PDB file of C-alpha atoms in Angstrom:
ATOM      1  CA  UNK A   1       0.000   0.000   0.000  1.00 48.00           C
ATOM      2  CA  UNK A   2       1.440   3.233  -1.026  1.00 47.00           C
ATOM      3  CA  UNK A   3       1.642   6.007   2.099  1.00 50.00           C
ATOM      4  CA  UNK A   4       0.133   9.492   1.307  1.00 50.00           C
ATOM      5  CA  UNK A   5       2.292  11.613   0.011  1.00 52.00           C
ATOM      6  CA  UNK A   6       3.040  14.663   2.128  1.00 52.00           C
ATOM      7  CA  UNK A   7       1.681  18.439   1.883  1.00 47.00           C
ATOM      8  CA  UNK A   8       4.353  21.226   2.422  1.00 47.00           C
ATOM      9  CA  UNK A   9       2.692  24.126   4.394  1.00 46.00           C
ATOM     10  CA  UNK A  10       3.380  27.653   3.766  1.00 49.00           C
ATOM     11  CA  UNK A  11       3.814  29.643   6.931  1.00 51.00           C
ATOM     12  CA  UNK A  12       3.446  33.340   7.124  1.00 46.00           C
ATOM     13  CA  UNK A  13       4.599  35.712  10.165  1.00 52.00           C
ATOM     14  CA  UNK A  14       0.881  36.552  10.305  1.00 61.00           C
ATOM     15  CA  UNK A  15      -2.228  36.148   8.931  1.00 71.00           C
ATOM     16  CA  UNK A  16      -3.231  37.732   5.962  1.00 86.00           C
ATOM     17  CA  UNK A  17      -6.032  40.307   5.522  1.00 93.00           C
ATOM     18  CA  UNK A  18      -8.351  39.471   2.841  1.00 97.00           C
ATOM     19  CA  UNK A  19      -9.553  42.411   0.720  1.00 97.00           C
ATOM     20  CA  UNK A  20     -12.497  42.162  -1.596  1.00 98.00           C
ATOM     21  CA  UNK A  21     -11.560  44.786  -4.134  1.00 98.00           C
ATOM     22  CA  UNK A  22     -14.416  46.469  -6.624  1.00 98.00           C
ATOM     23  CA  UNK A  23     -13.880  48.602  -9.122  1.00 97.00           C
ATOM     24  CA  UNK A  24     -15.974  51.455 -10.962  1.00 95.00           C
ATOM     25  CA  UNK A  25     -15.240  51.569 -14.624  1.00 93.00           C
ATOM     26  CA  UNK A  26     -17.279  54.696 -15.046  1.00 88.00           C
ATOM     27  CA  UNK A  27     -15.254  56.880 -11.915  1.00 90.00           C
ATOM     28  CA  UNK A  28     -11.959  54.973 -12.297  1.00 92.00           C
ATOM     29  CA  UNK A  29      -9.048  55.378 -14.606  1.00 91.00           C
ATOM     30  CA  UNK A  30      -6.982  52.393 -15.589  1.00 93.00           C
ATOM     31  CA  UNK A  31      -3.638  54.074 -16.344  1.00 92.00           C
ATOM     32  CA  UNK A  32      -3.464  53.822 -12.274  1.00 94.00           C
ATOM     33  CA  UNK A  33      -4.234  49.994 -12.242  1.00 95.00           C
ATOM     34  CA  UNK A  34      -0.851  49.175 -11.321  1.00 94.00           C
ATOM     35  CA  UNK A  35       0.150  51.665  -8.694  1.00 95.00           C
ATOM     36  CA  UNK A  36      -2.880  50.775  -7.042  1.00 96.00           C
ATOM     37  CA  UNK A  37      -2.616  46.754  -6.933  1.00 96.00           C
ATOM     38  CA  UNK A  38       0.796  48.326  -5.200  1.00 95.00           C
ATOM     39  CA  UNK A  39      -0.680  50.468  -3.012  1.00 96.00           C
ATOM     40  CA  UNK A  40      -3.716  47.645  -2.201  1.00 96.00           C
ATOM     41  CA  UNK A  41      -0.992  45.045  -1.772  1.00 95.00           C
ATOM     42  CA  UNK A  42       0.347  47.213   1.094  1.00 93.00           C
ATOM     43  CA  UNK A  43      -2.700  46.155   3.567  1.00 95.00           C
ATOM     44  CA  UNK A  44      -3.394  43.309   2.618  1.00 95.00           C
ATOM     45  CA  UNK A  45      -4.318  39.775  -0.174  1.00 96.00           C
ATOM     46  CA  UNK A  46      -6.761  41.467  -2.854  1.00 96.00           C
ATOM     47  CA  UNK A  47      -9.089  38.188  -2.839  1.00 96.00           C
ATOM     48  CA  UNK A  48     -11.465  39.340  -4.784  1.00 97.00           C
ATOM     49  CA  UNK A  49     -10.594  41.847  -8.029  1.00 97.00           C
ATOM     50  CA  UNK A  50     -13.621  42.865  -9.882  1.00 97.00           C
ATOM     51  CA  UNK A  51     -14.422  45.344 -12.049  1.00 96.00           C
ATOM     52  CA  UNK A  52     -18.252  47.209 -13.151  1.00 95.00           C
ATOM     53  CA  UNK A  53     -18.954  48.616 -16.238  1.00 92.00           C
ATOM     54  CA  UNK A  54     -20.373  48.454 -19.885  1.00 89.00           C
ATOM     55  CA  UNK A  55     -17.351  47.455 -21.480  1.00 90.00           C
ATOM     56  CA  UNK A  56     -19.316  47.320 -24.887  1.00 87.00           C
ATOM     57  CA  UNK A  57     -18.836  51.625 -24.911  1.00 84.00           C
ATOM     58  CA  UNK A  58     -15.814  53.263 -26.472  1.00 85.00           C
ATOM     59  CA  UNK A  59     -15.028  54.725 -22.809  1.00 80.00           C
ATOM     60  CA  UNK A  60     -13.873  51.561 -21.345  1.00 83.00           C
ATOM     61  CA  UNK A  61     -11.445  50.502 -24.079  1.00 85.00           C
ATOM     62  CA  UNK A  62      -8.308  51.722 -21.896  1.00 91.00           C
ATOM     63  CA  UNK A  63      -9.900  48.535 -19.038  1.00 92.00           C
ATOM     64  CA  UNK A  64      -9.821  45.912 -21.468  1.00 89.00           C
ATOM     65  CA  UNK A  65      -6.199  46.384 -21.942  1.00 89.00           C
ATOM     66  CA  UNK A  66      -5.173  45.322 -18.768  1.00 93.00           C
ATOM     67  CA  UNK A  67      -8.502  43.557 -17.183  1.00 94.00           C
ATOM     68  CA  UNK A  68      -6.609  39.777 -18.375  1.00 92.00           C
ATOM     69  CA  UNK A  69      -3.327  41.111 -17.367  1.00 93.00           C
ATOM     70  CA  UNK A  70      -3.788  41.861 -13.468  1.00 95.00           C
ATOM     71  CA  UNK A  71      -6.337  38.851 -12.954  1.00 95.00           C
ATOM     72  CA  UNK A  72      -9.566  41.560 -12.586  1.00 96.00           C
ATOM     73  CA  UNK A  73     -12.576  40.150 -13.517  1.00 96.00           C
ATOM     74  CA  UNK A  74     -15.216  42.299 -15.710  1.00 95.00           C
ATOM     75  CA  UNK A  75     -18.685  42.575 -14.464  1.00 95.00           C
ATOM     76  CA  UNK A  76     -20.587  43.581 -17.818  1.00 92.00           C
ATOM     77  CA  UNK A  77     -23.549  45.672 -17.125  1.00 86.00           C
ATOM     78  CA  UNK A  78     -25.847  47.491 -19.809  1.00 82.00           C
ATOM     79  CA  UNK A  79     -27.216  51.056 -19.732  1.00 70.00           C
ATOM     80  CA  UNK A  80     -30.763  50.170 -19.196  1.00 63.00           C
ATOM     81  CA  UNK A  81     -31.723  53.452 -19.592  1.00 53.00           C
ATOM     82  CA  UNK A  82     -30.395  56.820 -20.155  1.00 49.00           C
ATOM     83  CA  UNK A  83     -29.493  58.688 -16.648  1.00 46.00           C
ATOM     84  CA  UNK A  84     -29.666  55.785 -14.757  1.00 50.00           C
ATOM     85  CA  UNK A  85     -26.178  54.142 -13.378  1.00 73.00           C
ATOM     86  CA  UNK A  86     -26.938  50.499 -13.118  1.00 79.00           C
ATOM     87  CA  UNK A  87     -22.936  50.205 -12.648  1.00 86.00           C
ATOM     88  CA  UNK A  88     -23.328  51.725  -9.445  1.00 90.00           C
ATOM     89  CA  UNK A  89     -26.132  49.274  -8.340  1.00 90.00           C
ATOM     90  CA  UNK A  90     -24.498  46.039  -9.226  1.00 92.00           C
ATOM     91  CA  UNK A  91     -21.413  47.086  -7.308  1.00 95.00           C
ATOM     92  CA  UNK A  92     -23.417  47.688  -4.277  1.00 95.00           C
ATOM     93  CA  UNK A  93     -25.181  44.418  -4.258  1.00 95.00           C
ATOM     94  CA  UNK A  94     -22.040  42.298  -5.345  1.00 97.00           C
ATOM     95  CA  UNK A  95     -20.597  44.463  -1.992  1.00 97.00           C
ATOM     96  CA  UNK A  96     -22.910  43.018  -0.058  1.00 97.00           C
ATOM     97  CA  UNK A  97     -23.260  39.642  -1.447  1.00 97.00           C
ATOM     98  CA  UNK A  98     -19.414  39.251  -0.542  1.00 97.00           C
ATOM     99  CA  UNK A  99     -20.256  40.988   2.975  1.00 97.00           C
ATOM    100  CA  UNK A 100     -22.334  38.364   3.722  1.00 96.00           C
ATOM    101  CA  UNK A 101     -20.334  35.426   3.005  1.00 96.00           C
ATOM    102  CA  UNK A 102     -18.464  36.559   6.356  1.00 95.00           C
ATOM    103  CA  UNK A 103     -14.554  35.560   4.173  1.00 96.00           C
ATOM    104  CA  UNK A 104     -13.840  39.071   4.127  1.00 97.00           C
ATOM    105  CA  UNK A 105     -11.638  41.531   6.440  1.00 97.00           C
ATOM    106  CA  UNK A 106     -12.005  44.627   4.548  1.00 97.00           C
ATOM    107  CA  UNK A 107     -13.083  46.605   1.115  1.00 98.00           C
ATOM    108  CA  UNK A 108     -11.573  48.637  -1.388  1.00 98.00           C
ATOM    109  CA  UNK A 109     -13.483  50.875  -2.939  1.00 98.00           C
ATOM    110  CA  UNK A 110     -12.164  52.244  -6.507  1.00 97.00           C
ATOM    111  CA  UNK A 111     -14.468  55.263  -7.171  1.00 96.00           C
ATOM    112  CA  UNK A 112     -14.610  58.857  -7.400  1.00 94.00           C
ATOM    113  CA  UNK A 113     -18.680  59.043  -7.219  1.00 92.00           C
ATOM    114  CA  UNK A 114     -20.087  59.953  -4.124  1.00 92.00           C
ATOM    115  CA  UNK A 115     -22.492  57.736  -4.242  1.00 92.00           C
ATOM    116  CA  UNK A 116     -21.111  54.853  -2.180  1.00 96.00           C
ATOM    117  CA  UNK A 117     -21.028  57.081   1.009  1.00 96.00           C
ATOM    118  CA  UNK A 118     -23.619  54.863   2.268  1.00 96.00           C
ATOM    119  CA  UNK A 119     -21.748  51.489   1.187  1.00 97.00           C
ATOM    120  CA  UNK A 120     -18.429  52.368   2.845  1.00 97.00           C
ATOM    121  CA  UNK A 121     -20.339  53.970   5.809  1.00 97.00           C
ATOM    122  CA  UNK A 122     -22.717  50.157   6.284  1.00 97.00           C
ATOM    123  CA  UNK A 123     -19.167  48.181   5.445  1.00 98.00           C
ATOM    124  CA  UNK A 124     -17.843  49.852   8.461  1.00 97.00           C
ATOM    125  CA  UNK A 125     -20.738  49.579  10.174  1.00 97.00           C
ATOM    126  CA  UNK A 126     -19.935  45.587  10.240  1.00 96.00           C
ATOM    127  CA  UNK A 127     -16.685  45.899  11.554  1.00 96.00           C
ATOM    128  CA  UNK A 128     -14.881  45.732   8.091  1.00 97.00           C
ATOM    129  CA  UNK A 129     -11.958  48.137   7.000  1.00 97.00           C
ATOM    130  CA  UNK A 130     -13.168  50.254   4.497  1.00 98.00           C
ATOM    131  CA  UNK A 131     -10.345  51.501   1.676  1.00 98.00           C
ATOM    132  CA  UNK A 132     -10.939  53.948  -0.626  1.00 98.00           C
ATOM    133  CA  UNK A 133      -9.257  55.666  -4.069  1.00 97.00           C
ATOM    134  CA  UNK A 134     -10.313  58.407  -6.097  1.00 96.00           C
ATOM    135  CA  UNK A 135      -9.177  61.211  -7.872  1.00 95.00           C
ATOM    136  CA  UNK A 136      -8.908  64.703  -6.469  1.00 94.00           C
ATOM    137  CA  UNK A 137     -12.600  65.374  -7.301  1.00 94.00           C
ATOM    138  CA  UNK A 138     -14.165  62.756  -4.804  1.00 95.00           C
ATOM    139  CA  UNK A 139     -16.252  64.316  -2.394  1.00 95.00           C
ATOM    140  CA  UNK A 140     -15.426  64.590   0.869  1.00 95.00           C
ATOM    141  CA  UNK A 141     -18.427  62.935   1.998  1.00 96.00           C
ATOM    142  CA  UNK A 142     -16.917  59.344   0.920  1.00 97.00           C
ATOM    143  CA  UNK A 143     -13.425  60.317   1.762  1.00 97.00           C
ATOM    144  CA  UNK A 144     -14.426  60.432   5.084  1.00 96.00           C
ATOM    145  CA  UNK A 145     -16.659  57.531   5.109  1.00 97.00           C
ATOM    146  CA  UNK A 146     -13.580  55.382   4.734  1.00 97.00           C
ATOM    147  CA  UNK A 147     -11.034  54.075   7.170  1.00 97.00           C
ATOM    148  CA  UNK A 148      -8.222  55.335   4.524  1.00 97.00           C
ATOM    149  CA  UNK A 149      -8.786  57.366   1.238  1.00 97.00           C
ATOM    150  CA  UNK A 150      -5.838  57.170  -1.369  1.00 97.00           C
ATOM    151  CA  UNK A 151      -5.808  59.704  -4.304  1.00 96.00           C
ATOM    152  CA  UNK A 152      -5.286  57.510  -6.938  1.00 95.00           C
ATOM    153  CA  UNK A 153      -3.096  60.709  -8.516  1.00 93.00           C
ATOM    154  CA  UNK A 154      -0.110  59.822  -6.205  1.00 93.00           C
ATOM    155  CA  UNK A 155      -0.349  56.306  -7.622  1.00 92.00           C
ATOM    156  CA  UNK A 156       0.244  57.311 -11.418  1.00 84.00           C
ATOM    157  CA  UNK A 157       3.666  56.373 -12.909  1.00 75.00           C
ATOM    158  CA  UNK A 158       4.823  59.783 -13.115  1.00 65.00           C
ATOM    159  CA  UNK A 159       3.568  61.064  -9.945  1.00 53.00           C
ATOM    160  CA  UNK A 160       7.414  59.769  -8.146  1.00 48.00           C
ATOM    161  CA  UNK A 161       9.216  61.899 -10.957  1.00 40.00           C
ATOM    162  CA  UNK A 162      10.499  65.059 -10.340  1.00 41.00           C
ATOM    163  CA  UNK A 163      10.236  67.658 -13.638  1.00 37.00           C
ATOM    164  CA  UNK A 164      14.103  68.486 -14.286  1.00 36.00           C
ATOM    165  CA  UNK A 165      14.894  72.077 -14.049  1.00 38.00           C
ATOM    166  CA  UNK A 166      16.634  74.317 -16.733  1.00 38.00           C
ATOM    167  CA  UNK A 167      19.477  74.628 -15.110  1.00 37.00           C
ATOM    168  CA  UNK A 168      20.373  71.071 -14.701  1.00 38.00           C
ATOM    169  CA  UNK A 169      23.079  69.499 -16.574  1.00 38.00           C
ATOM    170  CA  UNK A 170      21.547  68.735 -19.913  1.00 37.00           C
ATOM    171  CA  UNK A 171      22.577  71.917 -21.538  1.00 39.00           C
ATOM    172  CA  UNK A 172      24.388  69.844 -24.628  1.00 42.00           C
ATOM    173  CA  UNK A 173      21.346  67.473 -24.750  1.00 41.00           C
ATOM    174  CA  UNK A 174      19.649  68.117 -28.009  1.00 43.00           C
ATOM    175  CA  UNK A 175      15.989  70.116 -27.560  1.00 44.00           C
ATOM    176  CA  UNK A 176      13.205  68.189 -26.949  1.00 44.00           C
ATOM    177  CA  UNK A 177      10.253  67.674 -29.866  1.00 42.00           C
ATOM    178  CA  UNK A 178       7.654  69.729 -28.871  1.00 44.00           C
ATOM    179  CA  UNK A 179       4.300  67.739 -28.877  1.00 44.00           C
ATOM    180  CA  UNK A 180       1.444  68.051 -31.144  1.00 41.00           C
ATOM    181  CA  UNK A 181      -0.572  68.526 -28.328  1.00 41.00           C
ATOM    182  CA  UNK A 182      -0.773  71.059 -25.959  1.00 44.00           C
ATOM    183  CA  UNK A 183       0.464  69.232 -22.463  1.00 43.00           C
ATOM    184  CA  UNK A 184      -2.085  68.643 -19.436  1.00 48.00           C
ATOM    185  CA  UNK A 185      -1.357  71.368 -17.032  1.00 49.00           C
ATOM    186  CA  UNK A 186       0.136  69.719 -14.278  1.00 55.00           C
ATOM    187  CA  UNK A 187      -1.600  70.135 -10.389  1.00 61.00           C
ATOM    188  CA  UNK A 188      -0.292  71.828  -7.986  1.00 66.00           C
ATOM    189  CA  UNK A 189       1.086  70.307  -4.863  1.00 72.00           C
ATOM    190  CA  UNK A 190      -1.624  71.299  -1.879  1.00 82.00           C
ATOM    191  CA  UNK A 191      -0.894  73.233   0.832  1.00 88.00           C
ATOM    192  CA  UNK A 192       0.986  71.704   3.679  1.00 90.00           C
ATOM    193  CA  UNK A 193      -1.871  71.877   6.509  1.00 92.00           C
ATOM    194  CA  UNK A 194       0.718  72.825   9.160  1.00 92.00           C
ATOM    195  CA  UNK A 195      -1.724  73.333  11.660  1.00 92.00           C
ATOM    196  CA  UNK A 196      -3.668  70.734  11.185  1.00 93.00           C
ATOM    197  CA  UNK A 197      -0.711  68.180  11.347  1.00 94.00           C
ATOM    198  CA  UNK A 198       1.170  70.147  14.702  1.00 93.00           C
ATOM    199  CA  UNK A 199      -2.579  69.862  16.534  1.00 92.00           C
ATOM    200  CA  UNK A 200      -2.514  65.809  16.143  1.00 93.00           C
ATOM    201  CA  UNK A 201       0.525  65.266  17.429  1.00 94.00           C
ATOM    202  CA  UNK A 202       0.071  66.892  20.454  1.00 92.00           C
ATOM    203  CA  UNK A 203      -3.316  65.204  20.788  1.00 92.00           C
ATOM    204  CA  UNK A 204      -1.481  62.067  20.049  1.00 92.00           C
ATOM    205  CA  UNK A 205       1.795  62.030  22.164  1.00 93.00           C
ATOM    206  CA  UNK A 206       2.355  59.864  25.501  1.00 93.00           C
ATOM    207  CA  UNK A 207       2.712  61.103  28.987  1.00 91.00           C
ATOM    208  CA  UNK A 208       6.483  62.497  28.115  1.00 91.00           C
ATOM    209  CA  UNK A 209       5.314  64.467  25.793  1.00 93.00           C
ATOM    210  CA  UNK A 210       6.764  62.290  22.817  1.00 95.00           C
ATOM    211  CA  UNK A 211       4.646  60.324  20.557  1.00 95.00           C
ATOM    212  CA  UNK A 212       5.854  57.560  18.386  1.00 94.00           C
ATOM    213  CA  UNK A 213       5.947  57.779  14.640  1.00 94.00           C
ATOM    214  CA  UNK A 214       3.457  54.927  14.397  1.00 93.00           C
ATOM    215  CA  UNK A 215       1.119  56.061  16.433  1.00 93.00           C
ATOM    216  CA  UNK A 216       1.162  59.229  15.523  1.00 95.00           C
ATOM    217  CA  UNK A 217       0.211  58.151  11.872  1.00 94.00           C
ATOM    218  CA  UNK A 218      -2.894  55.909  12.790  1.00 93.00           C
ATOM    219  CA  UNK A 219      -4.126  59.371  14.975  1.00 93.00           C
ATOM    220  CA  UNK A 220      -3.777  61.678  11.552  1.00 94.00           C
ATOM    221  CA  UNK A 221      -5.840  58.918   9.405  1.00 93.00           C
ATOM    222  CA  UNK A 222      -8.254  58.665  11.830  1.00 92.00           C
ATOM    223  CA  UNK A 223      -8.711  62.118  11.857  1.00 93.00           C
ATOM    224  CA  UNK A 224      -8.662  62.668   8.024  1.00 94.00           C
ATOM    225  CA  UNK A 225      -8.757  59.440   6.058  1.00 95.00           C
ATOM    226  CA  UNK A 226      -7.212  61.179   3.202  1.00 94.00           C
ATOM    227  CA  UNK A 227      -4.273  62.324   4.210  1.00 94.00           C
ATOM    228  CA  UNK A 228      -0.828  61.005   2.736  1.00 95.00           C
ATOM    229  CA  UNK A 229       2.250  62.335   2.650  1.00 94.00           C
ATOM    230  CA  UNK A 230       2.464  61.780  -0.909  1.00 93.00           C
ATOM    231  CA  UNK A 231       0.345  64.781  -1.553  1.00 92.00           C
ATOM    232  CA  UNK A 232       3.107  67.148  -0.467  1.00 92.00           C
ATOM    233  CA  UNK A 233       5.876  65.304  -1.864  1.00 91.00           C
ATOM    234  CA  UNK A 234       7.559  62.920   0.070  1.00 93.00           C
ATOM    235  CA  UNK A 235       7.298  59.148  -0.015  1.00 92.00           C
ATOM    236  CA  UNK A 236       6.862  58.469   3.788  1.00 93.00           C
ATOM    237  CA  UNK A 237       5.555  60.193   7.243  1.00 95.00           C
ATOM    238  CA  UNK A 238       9.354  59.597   7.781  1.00 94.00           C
ATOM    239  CA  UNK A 239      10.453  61.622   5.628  1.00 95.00           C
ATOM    240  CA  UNK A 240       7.905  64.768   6.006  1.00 95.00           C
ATOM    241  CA  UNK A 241       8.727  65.004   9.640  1.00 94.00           C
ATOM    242  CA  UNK A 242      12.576  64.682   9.052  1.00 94.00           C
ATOM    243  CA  UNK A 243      12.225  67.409   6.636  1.00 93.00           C
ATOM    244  CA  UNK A 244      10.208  69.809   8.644  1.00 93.00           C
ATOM    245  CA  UNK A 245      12.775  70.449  11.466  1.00 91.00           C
ATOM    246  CA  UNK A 246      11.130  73.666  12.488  1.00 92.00           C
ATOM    247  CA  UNK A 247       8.014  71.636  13.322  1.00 93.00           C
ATOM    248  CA  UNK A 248       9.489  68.727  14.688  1.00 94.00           C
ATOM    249  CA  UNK A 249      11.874  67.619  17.365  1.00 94.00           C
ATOM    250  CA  UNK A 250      12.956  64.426  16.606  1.00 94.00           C
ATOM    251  CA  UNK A 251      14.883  61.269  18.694  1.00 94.00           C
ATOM    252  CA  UNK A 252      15.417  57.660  17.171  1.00 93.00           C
ATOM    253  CA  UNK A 253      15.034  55.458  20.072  1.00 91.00           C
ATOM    254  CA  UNK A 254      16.141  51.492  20.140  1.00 89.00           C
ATOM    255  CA  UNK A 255      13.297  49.032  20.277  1.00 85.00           C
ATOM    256  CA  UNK A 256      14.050  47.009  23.681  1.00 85.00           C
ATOM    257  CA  UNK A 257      14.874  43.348  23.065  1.00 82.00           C
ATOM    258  CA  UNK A 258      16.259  44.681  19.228  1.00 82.00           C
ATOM    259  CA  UNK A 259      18.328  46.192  17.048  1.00 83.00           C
ATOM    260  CA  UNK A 260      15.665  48.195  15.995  1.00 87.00           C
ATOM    261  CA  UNK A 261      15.340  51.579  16.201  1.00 89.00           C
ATOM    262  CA  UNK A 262      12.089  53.763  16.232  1.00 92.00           C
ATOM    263  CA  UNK A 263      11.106  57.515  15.750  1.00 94.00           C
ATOM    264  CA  UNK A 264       9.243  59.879  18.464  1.00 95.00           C
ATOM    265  CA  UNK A 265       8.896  63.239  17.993  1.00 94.00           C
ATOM    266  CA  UNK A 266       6.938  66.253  19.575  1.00 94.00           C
ATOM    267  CA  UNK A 267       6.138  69.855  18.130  1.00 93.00           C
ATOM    268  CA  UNK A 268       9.231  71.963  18.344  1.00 86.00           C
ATOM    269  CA  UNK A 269       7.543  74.754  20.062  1.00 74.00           C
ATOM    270  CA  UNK A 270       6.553  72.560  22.893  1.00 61.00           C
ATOM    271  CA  UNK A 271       9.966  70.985  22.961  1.00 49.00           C
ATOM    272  CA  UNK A 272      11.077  74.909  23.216  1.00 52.00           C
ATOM    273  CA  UNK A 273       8.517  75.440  25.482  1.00 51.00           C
ATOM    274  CA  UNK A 274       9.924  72.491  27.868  1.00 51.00           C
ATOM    275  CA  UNK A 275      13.422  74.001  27.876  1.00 48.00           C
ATOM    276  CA  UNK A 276      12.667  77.126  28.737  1.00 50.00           C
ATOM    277  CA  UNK A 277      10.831  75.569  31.971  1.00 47.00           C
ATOM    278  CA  UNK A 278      13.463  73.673  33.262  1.00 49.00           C
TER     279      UNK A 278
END
């Protein structure tokens, strides 16, 4: 008799969160498909990858390009009349279809259209994590009814280049063609919210006055889903509060039991204001 043969096991340092992701054809742009499988990938397994739209129309062409490439499975649905988004309303009932089969730890929501405010805000409502990305335009109302909103701008392929100034060393470089077309105008960076940012970590720091880098990131998303360093132009948290040392007073401390170091850092005028009263 011949024995069973054996099963290797793959073990993980920790379970695996398992993300039903849902797409919008009609709000979404698929030149950011890749950046955001990336940026999904980040919090968790995208389980599920499905996508909602009449992929008979013109408009979707740019989806069908990549729908067999990244394993995202179409979800035809018909304009049954004019007006009416039945994309929207198959998304929502597929949503909770999957909610109810209980195999789920969060949602990511791919949409710019303000009409799944109530979806992310019932998702949540059940205990699930609720991820959202949009373009600049999406209202605030279903920014905020997510745990975490991503603009899907920072996620383009461009978006980590910097533009090369005039001045740089490509005076002997031939000109470049000029294009046919006029360039898109590109967006401006927004404006740092400096007040915003100084007032959570001093809601968020510890009983000496320093809070760690960590935590200090989970207090801004809870306080505005949508906010990502990204937007002001640097990769990390890290790196915005290493670069804004007239905000910040910094330390690296090591990790007890490690090698490890972490960051904690407190507003610089409090730091100031802490010197001055010893």
């Amino acid at each position: 008799m011949v024995s069973p043969r054996p099963v290797a096991k793959i073990e993980t340092e920790e379970p695996t969160t398992r993300l039903a992701v849902l797409i919008d054809a009609d709000n979404a742009q698929a030149s950011v498909i890749e950046g955001l499988l990336a940026e999904i990938a980040r919090f968790g397994e995208a389980t599920v990858r499905r996508i909602y739209g009449d992929f008979t129309a013109p408009t979707s062409a740019s989806w069908k390009k990549v729908l067999q490439r990244h394993a995202i499975k179409p979800i035809q649905q018909f304009a049954y009349t004019t007006g009416k988004n039945a994309t929207d309303s198959t998304l929502i009932i597929d949503a909770m279809d999957l909610l109810y089969t209980r195999k789920f730890d969060g949602f990511c929501l791919v949409t710019s259209d303000s009409d799944f405010t109530g979806l992310a805000m019932r998702l949540r409502e059940e205990g699930l994590t609720v991820l959202g990305f949009g373009e600049n335009k999406t209202p605030e109302a279903f920014r905020n009814a997510c745990h975490k909103f991503v603009f899907t701008e920072v996620l383009r392929p461009d978006s980590q280049t910097e533009s090369v100034p005039p001045s740089s060393a490509t005076e002997n470089a031939h000109p470049p063609i000029q294009p046919s077309t006029p360039p898109q105008a590109t967006e401006p960076k927004p404006k740092f919210p400096k007040r915003f940012v100084v007032t959570a970590l001093e809601q968020s720091v510890d009983d000496t006055g320093w809070a760690n880098l960590g935590t200090f990131g989970s207090y801004l998303t809870k306080l505005q889903p949508d906010f990502d360093p990204r937007l002001y132009g640097y990769k990390k948290l890290s790196d915005l509060v290493k670069a804004n040392t007239t905000l910040f007073a910094i330390e690296e401390r090591t990790v007890p039991g490690s090698n490890h170091k972490a960051l904690y850092l407190r507003a610089k005028n409090q730091a100031q204001r802490d010197d001055k009263g010893k």
